[in-house]
Amino acid sequence: MYVPEQARAAIDAFFTQTNLTALREMAMQTAAAQVDNDLAQGYRQLGQSAPAVRGRMLVGIDGDTHAERLVRHASRVAQRRHLPWSAVHVDDGQTLDEQSRARLQSAQQLAERLGGEAVSLRAGEVARTLVQHAIERRASVVLVGQSRRHWRRRVFGGGVAARLLREGHGLEISVLDDSEELPDQPPRARPAREVVWFDYGLAFVATLLASLVAWGVSGVLALPNISLIFLAAVLLVAVRSSMGPALACAGLSFLAYDFLFIPPSFSLNIQREEDVLTLLFFLLMSALTGKLAARQRRQLQALRDTQEQTSELLDLSRKMTAATDRKAVLNAAEQHFSGWKELYLCLVDRDGQGGLVVETGGPLTFSEAERAAAEWAWQHDQPAGSGTGTLPSGRWWWWPITAEEGPLALLGVSAREGQSFTAQHRRLLAALTQPLAQALARAQLAQELEAARLHGETEQLRSALLASVSHDLRTPLTSMRGSIDSLLALGEAIPLEDRRELLEGTRDEAERLDRYIQNLLDMTRLGHGALKLARDWVSPADIVGSALNRLRAVLAPLQVSTQVTGELPLLYVHAALIEQALVNVLENAARFSPVDGRLQVAAGVLDSELFFSVSDEGPGIPEDERAKIFDMFYTAARSDRGGQGTGLGLAICQGMIGAHGGRLTVEEGIDGQGTRITLFLPLQAQPDVEMEESA
C-alpha cells in the first residue's frame, strides 16, 4: 500500500520498465521450474518420459581447438536463460591424438568449473546419440560447433550439425560458427613416432609373407580362396597397429593379388571383366576389414585405459577412506604413487610463511622456474609448468588440488630419466586428484572440527576452573579470616582451649588450601608436559606412613587400619609424586566416608606390580560412572560428610601414576559397600642393598 506521494516515488524509482521486465522474467522462470517439476512427477507416476518445460542445455564437444570456446559460450547462454547445462562428448570410435585428448579433457574440466556437468557417451552415431541423450535429460537446447576449416573430419560441425537439424525435432539446435582463427596453441608433449614407421613396415612384411604363402598354396586352392590369405594379413596388421597401416596393407595386398594371381600373371593388366569385380570386391573387403579391426583395437585400448583408470581410482579411494587426518592422507598418497615407475610425484603445500614446502614425494629442489610455475598454479587454480602454456621451461608439471574453500595442495609430476610424461598420464592423474582432494578436504574439516571441539572443551574447563577457584579458595580463606578476626577482637577473653581450637582450625584450613594449590600446580605441569620424574629407591611403607601423617587431621573422624609389611620390595619412583597421588586418594575416600566409618589402607604385590589400595564405606560409585571419576572437574554428589571437592585430585592421581607406567582401578569397597581405588606400579629389578650400604 502506497500513499500518493510514495506511489509517485515508487513509480519513478522502482517500477521502471527494466525492473518490471526483470521481475517478469524471474517470475516466469520460477513458474516454469515449478511446472517442470510437477509435470515430471506426473509422468514418472505414469511411467512415461515428460517433455521439457523449463529445459536444459547440451553442448557437444570433442578434441577440437574450439572446444573451450564452445563451453564458455554455452555457460554464458545458460546463465542468461537460467538453465542447467551439460558438456557432452560422444566417443564414436574415431582415433583422437594426444593433443585432441588433452583439449577434450581441458574442456570438460572447464565445464565443471563453470557450473556445468561433463558427460561422456559411447556410441556409433554422434547426432542420433545427442538427440537421444537430450530426450532422456529433457533438454530443450543443443549447441554444437561448425568449422569450415575441418570439414574433412567427423567432428561436431558440418555433417553432425546437419544431421541434428534433420533428426532433432522439437529441439532448439544452435550452431556456433567456430571458423575464426584462434591464437597459436602452445606445444604439448607428444610421444615419439618411431612406432608409426614400424607399423607401416609391418604392413609391408605382412603383405610379403601373405604373397609367399598364397604362391605356395596357389596350386591347391582356387583363385577366390587365395584372397582370404591377404584378408588375414590385413586383419593382422589392423589388430596390431592402426587404420593407416591396415589400409596400406590392403592396398599392397590388392596390387600383389593382381600382379601375381590375376591373369595375365606378373602384370597389372586385367583381361576378364569378372576379375575386375573380384579385385574391386577384394579391395573393398580389405578396407572394411582393416577399418573394423582397427576400430575394435581402438575400442579395446580405450576399455583398457578406462579399466586402468577405474582400478587406480578404486585403489586410491580405498586407501583414502581409511585416512583420518592430513598426515594419513599424504602417507596413503605416497604409498599409492610409489608404484609409478615412469614418473616422479610429489605433493606441495604452504609452509605457513607464504612459501612452498614439499610434504611428500620428490626428489624436488625448487629452482626459480619451478617455484614460479608452482606459485602461479596455486594462485590461479590452473595447471602450469612443463607441457602447458604457462611457464613451461621447468621439468615439473603442477596440478592444483582444490576444494570449495581454495587450494589444498599441489601435485607435482616429472618424468624419470629415459621416460616421457604423456597425455594419458595427465588424464589419469587429473582423475586421481578428485579422491585426493576429497580426502584432503575431509581431513581439513576433521581438523577444524577437532579444533572447535578442543576450543569448546577449553572454554568449559576454564569456566569450571574459575568457578572452582572462586569457591574452593574462598571457603578456607573465609574460615581462616573468621578465626583470626575472633582472636584479634577478643584476645584474652577467649578461653585457652577455644583459642587453641581456633588456631588448629586455621592450620587445617591452611593445609587444605596448600593441598589445593599444589593440585593446581601439579595439574598445570601435567597438562604442559613439564612434570619431571626424579626417581629413587623408596620403601612402600614409608610412602604410606608419610601420606597418613599429612592427613592425620582429615582422617581423625575415621577408623583407619593399615595392612603394610616391611618386607615389600622397593619402588624406583618419584616418591613425592606417588605420595601425593596416595594423599589424593585418601582425601577423596575421607570426604565420602561417614563419621566413624572404616577406612582400610593396604599395600602388596600382585604378579609383577606393587599396589596401594584404599577402601572406604561411603556411598560407592555406580559402574557406569567409574570411568568418569578420573576426568578433570568431575565430582560426585553423594558425599556423606558434605563439602565436595574440586574434581582435580583423582585426575592428578591418574596423571602421576600414568607417568610411572602404572594404572588405577575402581572396585567395590569394604564388604561390598563403598569404593576401593587401587594404584598399580610396575616393579623394577631390586638393587643390591649390601653393596649400597658398604659404599
XYZ file of N, CA and C in Angstrom, residues 192 202 581:
9
model
N 57.114 -40.289 -29.071
C 57.900 -40.475 -30.286
C 57.099 -41.219 -31.338
N 55.479 -53.213 -40.818
C 54.731 -54.443 -40.557
C 53.729 -54.715 -41.669
N 49.859 -38.711 45.056
C 48.760 -39.476 44.469
C 48.002 -40.243 45.545
